[in-house]
Amino acid sequence: MQKSVLKMGFMIFLAVVALTSHAQANPVSTPARLTIGFSQVGTESDWRTAFSDTIFTEAARRNIELLFLDAENSQENQIAAIHYFIEAGVDAILLAPVIETGWNSILQEAQHANIPVVIIDRNVTADESLYLTRVSSDFRHEGRLAAAWLAQATAGRCNIVELEGTVGSSAARDRHIGFLEVMQLFPDMRITVSQPGDFRRELGQQIMEGILNTEDPSKICAVWSHNDDMAIGAVQAIKNANLDPGDDILIVSVDAIPDIFLAMMNGDTNATVELNTNMAGLAFDAIERYFNGEDVPKWIRVTGGLYFPATAAEEYARRTQ
């Protein structure tokens, strides 16, 4: 009997030692000062620049060491950046992906190095287990809002020019899908021309100039732009064609950057859906929760409103302080 008790006690001791050893071999504890690598898409738009600024500001406020690499709209550059972050031994990685696909391998490398990755702004199609969470807007909802406003403004009768974002990006795809979901409820609303402008102002102007040279401008009811920069480019093209943007051709877009409010004040555009730049705090909170052993949801949504010319002056002043 005594031998059995001693044997059982020894087995329990071995089990406790094994569990303790395992826990010590794989600790998850908050470093004294977080070092976070941030791979940014690029600087293709005013919104993107403002978004980067919020990351820098929030990192400084929290005393986070931020390693920033601009991918210049190249997935190859982003993958190289993540390799660098892994080699540097960062505590976590923020990834604002250029496109959705092609991330599994590099995310697996980060996972094997025990480095949590937060997908921020755009989305990836990788296995969800390979990243900690995604912090972003609901792009489909943005498209729905834009289409719902346009349907109301035109009584559901409109031929639309669509200026798409970067091909392969979740923002471009989902805004298009969301817009179509509402537009299909109105048989007299149709997209007659759709071209990608990579979210760039100069391309928005070039594309719109080409469309106005090949299409009858009187048959164009509105421009639906996947971001404000392309919309502002389209405004200039419409003016160059001696037409009145915001009147002859309605314009609705996404981002809510200061320049779009200035355009609204001048009567050149009609509505914008806000893509909130304030994602940094939510992303850093998620990383801190991870190190504290707390649960983190797979999608942390960022919300934004729909804005019109009536409040443009107020919004422009607030956003340019």
PDB file of C-alpha atoms in Angstrom:
ATOM      1  CA  MET A   1       0.000   0.000   0.000  1.00  0.00           C
ATOM      2  CA  GLN A   2       2.757   2.390   1.022  1.00  0.00           C
ATOM      3  CA  LYS A   3       4.705   1.567  -2.162  1.00  0.00           C
ATOM      4  CA  SER A   4       1.594   2.275  -4.275  1.00  0.00           C
ATOM      5  CA  VAL A   5       1.118   5.665  -2.628  1.00  0.00           C
ATOM      6  CA  LEU A   6       4.794   6.533  -3.122  1.00  0.00           C
ATOM      7  CA  LYS A   7       4.613   5.422  -6.758  1.00  0.00           C
ATOM      8  CA  MET A   8       1.483   7.553  -7.374  1.00  0.00           C
ATOM      9  CA  GLY A   9       3.106  10.551  -5.715  1.00  0.00           C
ATOM     10  CA  PHE A  10       6.224  10.174  -7.872  1.00  0.00           C
ATOM     11  CA  MET A  11       4.094   9.996 -11.053  1.00  0.00           C
ATOM     12  CA  ILE A  12       2.206  13.161 -10.079  1.00  0.00           C
ATOM     13  CA  PHE A  13       5.552  14.885  -9.403  1.00  0.00           C
ATOM     14  CA  LEU A  14       6.825  13.889 -12.854  1.00  0.00           C
ATOM     15  CA  ALA A  15       3.612  15.183 -14.490  1.00  0.00           C
ATOM     16  CA  VAL A  16       3.898  18.537 -12.705  1.00  0.00           C
ATOM     17  CA  VAL A  17       7.563  18.849 -13.708  1.00  0.00           C
ATOM     18  CA  ALA A  18       6.708  18.035 -17.345  1.00  0.00           C
ATOM     19  CA  LEU A  19       3.906  20.604 -17.474  1.00  0.00           C
ATOM     20  CA  THR A  20       6.069  23.243 -15.834  1.00  0.00           C
ATOM     21  CA  SER A  21       8.941  22.581 -18.231  1.00  0.00           C
ATOM     22  CA  HIS A  22       6.588  22.878 -21.215  1.00  0.00           C
ATOM     23  CA  ALA A  23       5.191  26.169 -19.976  1.00  0.00           C
ATOM     24  CA  GLN A  24       8.662  27.594 -19.438  1.00  0.00           C
ATOM     25  CA  ALA A  25       9.797  26.503 -22.893  1.00  0.00           C
ATOM     26  CA  ASN A  26       6.953  28.412 -24.598  1.00  0.00           C
ATOM     27  CA  PRO A  27       6.332  31.562 -22.568  1.00  0.00           C
ATOM     28  CA  VAL A  28       3.990  34.335 -23.743  1.00  0.00           C
ATOM     29  CA  SER A  29       4.868  37.378 -21.690  1.00  0.00           C
ATOM     30  CA  THR A  30       4.793  41.055 -22.522  1.00  0.00           C
ATOM     31  CA  PRO A  31       8.278  42.405 -23.324  1.00  0.00           C
ATOM     32  CA  ALA A  32       9.462  45.421 -21.357  1.00  0.00           C
ATOM     33  CA  ARG A  33       9.177  47.458 -24.563  1.00  0.00           C
ATOM     34  CA  LEU A  34       7.402  46.134 -27.637  1.00  0.00           C
ATOM     35  CA  THR A  35       9.204  46.179 -30.977  1.00  0.00           C
ATOM     36  CA  ILE A  36       6.733  45.953 -33.844  1.00  0.00           C
ATOM     37  CA  GLY A  37       7.438  45.732 -37.560  1.00  0.00           C
ATOM     38  CA  PHE A  38       4.991  47.490 -39.884  1.00  0.00           C
ATOM     39  CA  SER A  39       4.839  46.654 -43.600  1.00  0.00           C
ATOM     40  CA  GLN A  40       2.810  49.393 -45.283  1.00  0.00           C
ATOM     41  CA  VAL A  41       1.343  49.168 -48.798  1.00  0.00           C
ATOM     42  CA  GLY A  42       2.886  52.439 -49.946  1.00  0.00           C
ATOM     43  CA  THR A  43       1.980  56.108 -50.310  1.00  0.00           C
ATOM     44  CA  GLU A  44      -0.466  55.869 -53.192  1.00  0.00           C
ATOM     45  CA  SER A  45      -3.056  58.164 -51.619  1.00  0.00           C
ATOM     46  CA  ASP A  46      -3.556  60.896 -49.032  1.00  0.00           C
ATOM     47  CA  TRP A  47      -5.529  58.423 -46.920  1.00  0.00           C
ATOM     48  CA  ARG A  48      -2.596  55.997 -46.886  1.00  0.00           C
ATOM     49  CA  THR A  49      -0.207  58.713 -45.693  1.00  0.00           C
ATOM     50  CA  ALA A  50      -2.621  59.765 -42.940  1.00  0.00           C
ATOM     51  CA  PHE A  51      -3.017  56.118 -41.920  1.00  0.00           C
ATOM     52  CA  SER A  52       0.760  55.704 -41.558  1.00  0.00           C
ATOM     53  CA  ASP A  53       0.873  58.886 -39.473  1.00  0.00           C
ATOM     54  CA  THR A  54      -1.667  57.465 -37.005  1.00  0.00           C
ATOM     55  CA  ILE A  55       0.481  54.331 -36.620  1.00  0.00           C
ATOM     56  CA  PHE A  56       3.601  56.418 -35.885  1.00  0.00           C
ATOM     57  CA  THR A  57       1.739  58.655 -33.426  1.00  0.00           C
ATOM     58  CA  GLU A  58       0.137  55.815 -31.486  1.00  0.00           C
ATOM     59  CA  ALA A  59       3.391  53.828 -31.368  1.00  0.00           C
ATOM     60  CA  ALA A  60       5.214  56.841 -29.923  1.00  0.00           C
ATOM     61  CA  ARG A  61       2.440  57.409 -27.374  1.00  0.00           C
ATOM     62  CA  ARG A  62       2.774  53.816 -26.152  1.00  0.00           C
ATOM     63  CA  ASN A  63       6.594  53.810 -26.230  1.00  0.00           C
ATOM     64  CA  ILE A  64       6.570  51.108 -28.917  1.00  0.00           C
ATOM     65  CA  GLU A  65       9.644  50.772 -31.099  1.00  0.00           C
ATOM     66  CA  LEU A  66       8.241  50.756 -34.638  1.00  0.00           C
ATOM     67  CA  LEU A  67      10.191  49.365 -37.585  1.00  0.00           C
ATOM     68  CA  PHE A  68       8.521  50.794 -40.702  1.00  0.00           C
ATOM     69  CA  LEU A  69       9.032  49.609 -44.282  1.00  0.00           C
ATOM     70  CA  ASP A  70       7.200  51.109 -47.280  1.00  0.00           C
ATOM     71  CA  ALA A  71       6.461  48.381 -49.859  1.00  0.00           C
ATOM     72  CA  GLU A  72       5.862  50.826 -52.724  1.00  0.00           C
ATOM     73  CA  ASN A  73       2.816  48.757 -53.781  1.00  0.00           C
ATOM     74  CA  SER A  74       4.882  45.575 -54.198  1.00  0.00           C
ATOM     75  CA  GLN A  75       3.969  42.267 -52.565  1.00  0.00           C
ATOM     76  CA  GLU A  76       7.522  41.075 -53.171  1.00  0.00           C
ATOM     77  CA  ASN A  77       8.791  44.003 -51.096  1.00  0.00           C
ATOM     78  CA  GLN A  78       6.319  43.184 -48.347  1.00  0.00           C
ATOM     79  CA  ILE A  79       7.404  39.556 -48.150  1.00  0.00           C
ATOM     80  CA  ALA A  80      11.038  40.700 -47.963  1.00  0.00           C
ATOM     81  CA  ALA A  81      10.068  43.136 -45.204  1.00  0.00           C
ATOM     82  CA  ILE A  82       8.447  40.382 -43.145  1.00  0.00           C
ATOM     83  CA  HIS A  83      11.551  38.211 -43.616  1.00  0.00           C
ATOM     84  CA  TYR A  84      13.576  41.124 -42.246  1.00  0.00           C
ATOM     85  CA  PHE A  85      11.242  41.571 -39.261  1.00  0.00           C
ATOM     86  CA  ILE A  86      11.495  37.858 -38.437  1.00  0.00           C
ATOM     87  CA  GLU A  87      15.293  37.955 -38.624  1.00  0.00           C
ATOM     88  CA  ALA A  88      15.299  41.081 -36.456  1.00  0.00           C
ATOM     89  CA  GLY A  89      13.290  39.231 -33.810  1.00  0.00           C
ATOM     90  CA  VAL A  90      10.436  41.717 -33.503  1.00  0.00           C
ATOM     91  CA  ASP A  91       7.704  41.020 -30.971  1.00  0.00           C
ATOM     92  CA  ALA A  92       4.862  41.406 -33.484  1.00  0.00           C
ATOM     93  CA  ILE A  93       4.154  42.414 -37.086  1.00  0.00           C
ATOM     94  CA  LEU A  94       1.542  44.671 -38.670  1.00  0.00           C
ATOM     95  CA  LEU A  95       0.798  43.877 -42.310  1.00  0.00           C
ATOM     96  CA  ALA A  96      -1.269  46.138 -44.578  1.00  0.00           C
ATOM     97  CA  PRO A  97      -1.265  43.810 -47.611  1.00  0.00           C
ATOM     98  CA  VAL A  98      -1.091  45.069 -51.188  1.00  0.00           C
ATOM     99  CA  ILE A  99      -3.221  42.175 -52.450  1.00  0.00           C
ATOM    100  CA  GLU A 100      -5.103  39.305 -50.829  1.00  0.00           C
ATOM    101  CA  THR A 101      -3.384  36.178 -52.097  1.00  0.00           C
ATOM    102  CA  GLY A 102       0.096  34.681 -51.735  1.00  0.00           C
ATOM    103  CA  TRP A 103       0.698  35.119 -47.987  1.00  0.00           C
ATOM    104  CA  ASN A 104       0.533  31.582 -46.560  1.00  0.00           C
ATOM    105  CA  SER A 105       4.240  30.792 -46.726  1.00  0.00           C
ATOM    106  CA  ILE A 106       5.548  33.975 -45.101  1.00  0.00           C
ATOM    107  CA  LEU A 107       2.823  33.934 -42.445  1.00  0.00           C
ATOM    108  CA  GLN A 108       3.816  30.362 -41.612  1.00  0.00           C
ATOM    109  CA  GLU A 109       7.394  31.542 -41.144  1.00  0.00           C
ATOM    110  CA  ALA A 110       6.243  34.221 -38.720  1.00  0.00           C
ATOM    111  CA  GLN A 111       4.126  31.687 -36.856  1.00  0.00           C
ATOM    112  CA  HIS A 112       7.071  29.274 -36.561  1.00  0.00           C
ATOM    113  CA  ALA A 113       9.079  32.153 -35.080  1.00  0.00           C
ATOM    114  CA  ASN A 114       6.258  32.743 -32.533  1.00  0.00           C
ATOM    115  CA  ILE A 115       5.660  36.248 -33.873  1.00  0.00           C
ATOM    116  CA  PRO A 116       1.962  37.261 -33.956  1.00  0.00           C
ATOM    117  CA  VAL A 117       0.832  39.047 -37.119  1.00  0.00           C
ATOM    118  CA  VAL A 118      -2.014  41.558 -37.261  1.00  0.00           C
ATOM    119  CA  ILE A 119      -3.550  42.143 -40.703  1.00  0.00           C
ATOM    120  CA  ILE A 120      -4.498  45.804 -40.831  1.00  0.00           C
ATOM    121  CA  ASP A 121      -6.694  47.722 -43.290  1.00  0.00           C
ATOM    122  CA  ARG A 122      -6.867  45.300 -46.245  1.00  0.00           C
ATOM    123  CA  ASN A 123      -7.447  41.541 -46.006  1.00  0.00           C
ATOM    124  CA  VAL A 124      -5.648  38.299 -46.910  1.00  0.00           C
ATOM    125  CA  THR A 125      -7.061  34.952 -48.029  1.00  0.00           C
ATOM    126  CA  ALA A 126      -4.612  32.967 -45.874  1.00  0.00           C
ATOM    127  CA  ASP A 127      -5.667  30.455 -43.238  1.00  0.00           C
ATOM    128  CA  GLU A 128      -6.984  32.463 -40.260  1.00  0.00           C
ATOM    129  CA  SER A 129      -4.861  30.405 -37.878  1.00  0.00           C
ATOM    130  CA  LEU A 130      -1.737  32.015 -39.381  1.00  0.00           C
ATOM    131  CA  TYR A 131      -2.488  35.491 -38.085  1.00  0.00           C
ATOM    132  CA  LEU A 132      -3.700  36.931 -34.793  1.00  0.00           C
ATOM    133  CA  THR A 133      -6.500  39.182 -36.044  1.00  0.00           C
ATOM    134  CA  ARG A 134      -7.581  41.583 -38.764  1.00  0.00           C
ATOM    135  CA  VAL A 135      -8.281  45.241 -37.950  1.00  0.00           C
ATOM    136  CA  SER A 136     -10.219  46.888 -40.762  1.00  0.00           C
ATOM    137  CA  SER A 137     -13.314  48.522 -42.117  1.00  0.00           C
ATOM    138  CA  ASP A 138     -16.107  46.524 -43.751  1.00  0.00           C
ATOM    139  CA  PHE A 139     -15.397  47.309 -47.409  1.00  0.00           C
ATOM    140  CA  ARG A 140     -18.594  45.715 -48.674  1.00  0.00           C
ATOM    141  CA  HIS A 141     -20.606  47.899 -46.344  1.00  0.00           C
ATOM    142  CA  GLU A 142     -18.785  50.945 -47.755  1.00  0.00           C
ATOM    143  CA  GLY A 143     -19.856  49.925 -51.263  1.00  0.00           C
ATOM    144  CA  ARG A 144     -23.436  49.416 -50.106  1.00  0.00           C
ATOM    145  CA  LEU A 145     -23.554  52.862 -48.498  1.00  0.00           C
ATOM    146  CA  ALA A 146     -22.256  54.535 -51.661  1.00  0.00           C
ATOM    147  CA  ALA A 147     -24.757  52.710 -53.862  1.00  0.00           C
ATOM    148  CA  ALA A 148     -27.686  53.374 -51.508  1.00  0.00           C
ATOM    149  CA  TRP A 149     -26.948  57.108 -51.536  1.00  0.00           C
ATOM    150  CA  LEU A 150     -26.641  57.165 -55.335  1.00  0.00           C
ATOM    151  CA  ALA A 151     -29.876  55.222 -55.768  1.00  0.00           C
ATOM    152  CA  GLN A 152     -31.688  57.742 -53.608  1.00  0.00           C
ATOM    153  CA  ALA A 153     -30.076  60.746 -55.320  1.00  0.00           C
ATOM    154  CA  THR A 154     -31.001  59.523 -58.815  1.00  0.00           C
ATOM    155  CA  ALA A 155     -34.321  57.805 -58.083  1.00  0.00           C
ATOM    156  CA  GLY A 156     -32.626  54.563 -59.101  1.00  0.00           C
ATOM    157  CA  ARG A 157     -31.855  55.634 -62.689  1.00  0.00           C
ATOM    158  CA  CYS A 158     -28.142  56.099 -63.430  1.00  0.00           C
ATOM    159  CA  ASN A 159     -25.355  55.093 -65.825  1.00  0.00           C
ATOM    160  CA  ILE A 160     -22.227  54.845 -63.686  1.00  0.00           C
ATOM    161  CA  VAL A 161     -18.482  55.057 -64.301  1.00  0.00           C
ATOM    162  CA  GLU A 162     -16.597  52.992 -61.715  1.00  0.00           C
ATOM    163  CA  LEU A 163     -12.998  53.844 -60.821  1.00  0.00           C
ATOM    164  CA  GLU A 164     -11.687  50.710 -59.148  1.00  0.00           C
ATOM    165  CA  GLY A 165      -8.818  50.377 -56.699  1.00  0.00           C
ATOM    166  CA  THR A 166      -5.794  48.113 -57.026  1.00  0.00           C
ATOM    167  CA  VAL A 167      -6.655  44.849 -58.785  1.00  0.00           C
ATOM    168  CA  GLY A 168      -6.406  41.939 -56.352  1.00  0.00           C
ATOM    169  CA  SER A 169      -6.877  44.065 -53.231  1.00  0.00           C
ATOM    170  CA  SER A 170      -9.699  43.261 -50.828  1.00  0.00           C
ATOM    171  CA  ALA A 171     -10.737  46.926 -50.742  1.00  0.00           C
ATOM    172  CA  ALA A 172     -11.320  47.055 -54.505  1.00  0.00           C
ATOM    173  CA  ARG A 173     -13.060  43.690 -54.690  1.00  0.00           C
ATOM    174  CA  ASP A 174     -15.348  44.131 -51.699  1.00  0.00           C
ATOM    175  CA  ARG A 175     -16.341  47.722 -52.453  1.00  0.00           C
ATOM    176  CA  HIS A 176     -17.319  46.583 -55.939  1.00  0.00           C
ATOM    177  CA  ILE A 177     -19.313  43.634 -54.573  1.00  0.00           C
ATOM    178  CA  GLY A 178     -21.091  45.735 -51.955  1.00  0.00           C
ATOM    179  CA  PHE A 179     -22.004  48.373 -54.530  1.00  0.00           C
ATOM    180  CA  LEU A 180     -23.427  45.723 -56.879  1.00  0.00           C
ATOM    181  CA  GLU A 181     -25.510  44.179 -54.076  1.00  0.00           C
ATOM    182  CA  VAL A 182     -27.510  47.390 -53.775  1.00  0.00           C
ATOM    183  CA  MET A 183     -27.388  48.412 -57.444  1.00  0.00           C
ATOM    184  CA  GLN A 184     -28.977  45.110 -58.513  1.00  0.00           C
ATOM    185  CA  LEU A 185     -32.118  46.137 -56.651  1.00  0.00           C
ATOM    186  CA  PHE A 186     -32.539  48.964 -59.181  1.00  0.00           C
ATOM    187  CA  PRO A 187     -32.889  47.741 -62.799  1.00  0.00           C
ATOM    188  CA  ASP A 188     -32.179  51.214 -64.205  1.00  0.00           C
ATOM    189  CA  MET A 189     -28.853  51.575 -62.432  1.00  0.00           C
ATOM    190  CA  ARG A 190     -25.881  50.094 -64.320  1.00  0.00           C
ATOM    191  CA  ILE A 191     -22.100  50.354 -64.416  1.00  0.00           C
ATOM    192  CA  THR A 192     -21.281  51.182 -68.034  1.00  0.00           C
ATOM    193  CA  VAL A 193     -17.483  51.532 -67.650  1.00  0.00           C
ATOM    194  CA  SER A 194     -15.211  50.119 -64.937  1.00  0.00           C
ATOM    195  CA  GLN A 195     -11.439  50.619 -64.892  1.00  0.00           C
ATOM    196  CA  PRO A 196      -8.758  50.213 -62.183  1.00  0.00           C
ATOM    197  CA  GLY A 197      -6.872  53.321 -61.073  1.00  0.00           C
ATOM    198  CA  ASP A 198      -4.765  51.833 -58.244  1.00  0.00           C
ATOM    199  CA  PHE A 199      -6.214  54.364 -55.781  1.00  0.00           C
ATOM    200  CA  ARG A 200      -4.026  57.071 -57.382  1.00  0.00           C
ATOM    201  CA  ARG A 201      -5.210  60.606 -58.108  1.00  0.00           C
ATOM    202  CA  GLU A 202      -3.297  61.014 -61.374  1.00  0.00           C
ATOM    203  CA  LEU A 203      -4.642  57.725 -62.705  1.00  0.00           C
ATOM    204  CA  GLY A 204      -8.168  58.725 -61.779  1.00  0.00           C
ATOM    205  CA  GLN A 205      -7.765  61.821 -63.920  1.00  0.00           C
ATOM    206  CA  GLN A 206      -6.172  59.947 -66.838  1.00  0.00           C
ATOM    207  CA  ILE A 207      -8.844  57.257 -66.848  1.00  0.00           C
ATOM    208  CA  MET A 208     -11.696  59.749 -66.646  1.00  0.00           C
ATOM    209  CA  GLU A 209     -10.200  61.829 -69.457  1.00  0.00           C
ATOM    210  CA  GLY A 210     -10.081  58.713 -71.625  1.00  0.00           C
ATOM    211  CA  ILE A 211     -13.675  57.794 -70.778  1.00  0.00           C
ATOM    212  CA  LEU A 212     -14.947  61.299 -71.598  1.00  0.00           C
ATOM    213  CA  ASN A 213     -13.185  61.079 -74.962  1.00  0.00           C
ATOM    214  CA  THR A 214     -14.795  57.760 -75.874  1.00  0.00           C
ATOM    215  CA  GLU A 215     -18.205  57.936 -74.170  1.00  0.00           C
ATOM    216  CA  ASP A 216     -21.026  60.453 -74.540  1.00  0.00           C
ATOM    217  CA  PRO A 217     -20.684  62.584 -71.367  1.00  0.00           C
ATOM    218  CA  SER A 218     -24.410  63.337 -71.400  1.00  0.00           C
ATOM    219  CA  LYS A 219     -25.058  59.610 -70.865  1.00  0.00           C
ATOM    220  CA  ILE A 220     -22.872  59.492 -67.719  1.00  0.00           C
ATOM    221  CA  CYS A 221     -24.916  60.073 -64.582  1.00  0.00           C
ATOM    222  CA  ALA A 222     -22.263  59.496 -61.900  1.00  0.00           C
ATOM    223  CA  VAL A 223     -18.752  58.427 -60.986  1.00  0.00           C
ATOM    224  CA  TRP A 224     -18.394  55.797 -58.264  1.00  0.00           C
ATOM    225  CA  SER A 225     -14.764  55.931 -57.100  1.00  0.00           C
ATOM    226  CA  HIS A 226     -13.198  53.413 -54.739  1.00  0.00           C
ATOM    227  CA  ASN A 227     -11.295  56.238 -53.066  1.00  0.00           C
ATOM    228  CA  ASP A 228     -11.287  60.019 -52.780  1.00  0.00           C
ATOM    229  CA  ASP A 229      -7.988  60.554 -54.583  1.00  0.00           C
ATOM    230  CA  MET A 230      -9.235  58.965 -57.804  1.00  0.00           C
ATOM    231  CA  ALA A 231     -12.468  60.937 -57.426  1.00  0.00           C
ATOM    232  CA  ILE A 232     -10.523  64.202 -57.173  1.00  0.00           C
ATOM    233  CA  GLY A 233      -8.583  63.213 -60.277  1.00  0.00           C
ATOM    234  CA  ALA A 234     -11.900  62.586 -62.047  1.00  0.00           C
ATOM    235  CA  VAL A 235     -13.122  66.020 -60.953  1.00  0.00           C
ATOM    236  CA  GLN A 236     -10.229  67.641 -62.789  1.00  0.00           C
ATOM    237  CA  ALA A 237     -10.887  65.579 -65.917  1.00  0.00           C
ATOM    238  CA  ILE A 238     -14.562  66.571 -65.885  1.00  0.00           C
ATOM    239  CA  LYS A 239     -13.637  70.242 -65.510  1.00  0.00           C
ATOM    240  CA  ASN A 240     -11.152  69.950 -68.371  1.00  0.00           C
ATOM    241  CA  ALA A 241     -14.031  68.697 -70.518  1.00  0.00           C
ATOM    242  CA  ASN A 242     -15.987  71.894 -69.679  1.00  0.00           C
ATOM    243  CA  LEU A 243     -18.461  69.987 -67.559  1.00  0.00           C
ATOM    244  CA  ASP A 244     -19.582  70.668 -63.998  1.00  0.00           C
ATOM    245  CA  PRO A 245     -18.551  67.885 -61.572  1.00  0.00           C
ATOM    246  CA  GLY A 246     -21.043  67.367 -58.783  1.00  0.00           C
ATOM    247  CA  ASP A 247     -23.845  68.625 -61.020  1.00  0.00           C
ATOM    248  CA  ASP A 248     -23.496  67.348 -64.592  1.00  0.00           C
ATOM    249  CA  ILE A 249     -21.892  64.204 -63.213  1.00  0.00           C
ATOM    250  CA  LEU A 250     -22.444  63.158 -59.584  1.00  0.00           C
ATOM    251  CA  ILE A 251     -19.456  61.841 -57.645  1.00  0.00           C
ATOM    252  CA  VAL A 252     -19.433  59.465 -54.658  1.00  0.00           C
ATOM    253  CA  SER A 253     -16.266  57.967 -53.209  1.00  0.00           C
ATOM    254  CA  VAL A 254     -14.618  56.441 -50.122  1.00  0.00           C
ATOM    255  CA  ASP A 255     -12.047  57.691 -47.572  1.00  0.00           C
ATOM    256  CA  ALA A 256     -13.175  61.088 -46.205  1.00  0.00           C
ATOM    257  CA  ILE A 257      -9.775  62.772 -46.585  1.00  0.00           C
ATOM    258  CA  PRO A 258      -9.586  66.571 -46.105  1.00  0.00           C
ATOM    259  CA  ASP A 259      -9.299  67.258 -49.848  1.00  0.00           C
ATOM    260  CA  ILE A 260     -12.649  65.609 -50.580  1.00  0.00           C
ATOM    261  CA  PHE A 261     -14.338  67.950 -48.117  1.00  0.00           C
ATOM    262  CA  LEU A 262     -12.677  70.881 -49.857  1.00  0.00           C
ATOM    263  CA  ALA A 263     -14.037  69.541 -53.154  1.00  0.00           C
ATOM    264  CA  MET A 264     -17.503  69.308 -51.589  1.00  0.00           C
ATOM    265  CA  MET A 265     -17.232  72.898 -50.360  1.00  0.00           C
ATOM    266  CA  ASN A 266     -16.534  73.911 -53.966  1.00  0.00           C
ATOM    267  CA  GLY A 267     -19.543  71.911 -55.179  1.00  0.00           C
ATOM    268  CA  ASP A 268     -17.396  69.411 -57.082  1.00  0.00           C
ATOM    269  CA  THR A 269     -18.318  66.149 -55.303  1.00  0.00           C
ATOM    270  CA  ASN A 270     -21.445  64.900 -53.572  1.00  0.00           C
ATOM    271  CA  ALA A 271     -20.741  62.216 -50.955  1.00  0.00           C
ATOM    272  CA  THR A 272     -17.940  60.260 -49.314  1.00  0.00           C
ATOM    273  CA  VAL A 273     -17.914  57.171 -47.109  1.00  0.00           C
ATOM    274  CA  GLU A 274     -15.369  57.406 -44.310  1.00  0.00           C
ATOM    275  CA  LEU A 275     -12.546  54.885 -44.099  1.00  0.00           C
ATOM    276  CA  ASN A 276     -11.402  55.567 -40.559  1.00  0.00           C
ATOM    277  CA  THR A 277      -7.609  55.886 -40.230  1.00  0.00           C
ATOM    278  CA  ASN A 278      -7.695  55.220 -36.475  1.00  0.00           C
ATOM    279  CA  MET A 279      -6.786  51.531 -36.501  1.00  0.00           C
ATOM    280  CA  ALA A 280      -3.456  51.716 -34.682  1.00  0.00           C
ATOM    281  CA  GLY A 281      -4.868  51.705 -31.156  1.00  0.00           C
ATOM    282  CA  LEU A 282      -7.039  48.672 -31.870  1.00  0.00           C
ATOM    283  CA  ALA A 283      -4.120  46.814 -33.465  1.00  0.00           C
ATOM    284  CA  PHE A 284      -1.726  47.546 -30.592  1.00  0.00           C
ATOM    285  CA  ASP A 285      -4.440  46.643 -28.059  1.00  0.00           C
ATOM    286  CA  ALA A 286      -4.843  43.259 -29.774  1.00  0.00           C
ATOM    287  CA  ILE A 287      -1.100  42.598 -29.566  1.00  0.00           C
ATOM    288  CA  GLU A 288      -1.016  43.524 -25.870  1.00  0.00           C
ATOM    289  CA  ARG A 289      -3.997  41.266 -25.200  1.00  0.00           C
ATOM    290  CA  TYR A 290      -2.161  38.424 -26.932  1.00  0.00           C
ATOM    291  CA  PHE A 291       0.855  38.830 -24.658  1.00  0.00           C
ATOM    292  CA  ASN A 292      -1.481  38.989 -21.648  1.00  0.00           C
ATOM    293  CA  GLY A 293      -2.974  35.641 -22.650  1.00  0.00           C
ATOM    294  CA  GLU A 294      -6.388  37.141 -23.459  1.00  0.00           C
ATOM    295  CA  ASP A 295      -8.672  36.105 -26.311  1.00  0.00           C
ATOM    296  CA  VAL A 296      -8.540  38.208 -29.471  1.00  0.00           C
ATOM    297  CA  PRO A 297     -11.382  38.135 -32.062  1.00  0.00           C
ATOM    298  CA  LYS A 298     -10.425  37.307 -35.643  1.00  0.00           C
ATOM    299  CA  TRP A 299     -11.927  40.515 -37.024  1.00  0.00           C
ATOM    300  CA  ILE A 300     -11.932  43.872 -35.235  1.00  0.00           C
ATOM    301  CA  ARG A 301     -14.131  46.184 -37.267  1.00  0.00           C
ATOM    302  CA  VAL A 302     -13.517  49.916 -37.665  1.00  0.00           C
ATOM    303  CA  THR A 303     -16.561  52.024 -38.463  1.00  0.00           C
ATOM    304  CA  GLY A 304     -17.023  55.250 -40.425  1.00  0.00           C
ATOM    305  CA  GLY A 305     -19.877  57.502 -41.507  1.00  0.00           C
ATOM    306  CA  LEU A 306     -21.318  58.905 -44.738  1.00  0.00           C
ATOM    307  CA  TYR A 307     -20.642  62.622 -45.329  1.00  0.00           C
ATOM    308  CA  PHE A 308     -22.254  65.264 -47.537  1.00  0.00           C
ATOM    309  CA  PRO A 309     -21.588  68.894 -48.599  1.00  0.00           C
ATOM    310  CA  ALA A 310     -23.770  70.301 -45.794  1.00  0.00           C
ATOM    311  CA  THR A 311     -21.090  69.477 -43.198  1.00  0.00           C
ATOM    312  CA  ALA A 312     -18.051  69.699 -45.493  1.00  0.00           C
ATOM    313  CA  ALA A 313     -16.696  72.983 -44.116  1.00  0.00           C
ATOM    314  CA  GLU A 314     -16.970  71.719 -40.546  1.00  0.00           C
ATOM    315  CA  GLU A 315     -15.290  68.412 -41.388  1.00  0.00           C
ATOM    316  CA  TYR A 316     -12.526  70.087 -43.375  1.00  0.00           C
ATOM    317  CA  ALA A 317     -11.720  72.412 -40.453  1.00  0.00           C
ATOM    318  CA  ARG A 318     -11.784  69.525 -37.953  1.00  0.00           C
ATOM    319  CA  ARG A 319      -9.526  67.286 -40.036  1.00  0.00           C
ATOM    320  CA  THR A 320      -6.950  69.950 -40.887  1.00  0.00           C
ATOM    321  CA  GLN A 321      -6.317  71.301 -37.390  1.00  0.00           C
TER     322      GLN A 321
END
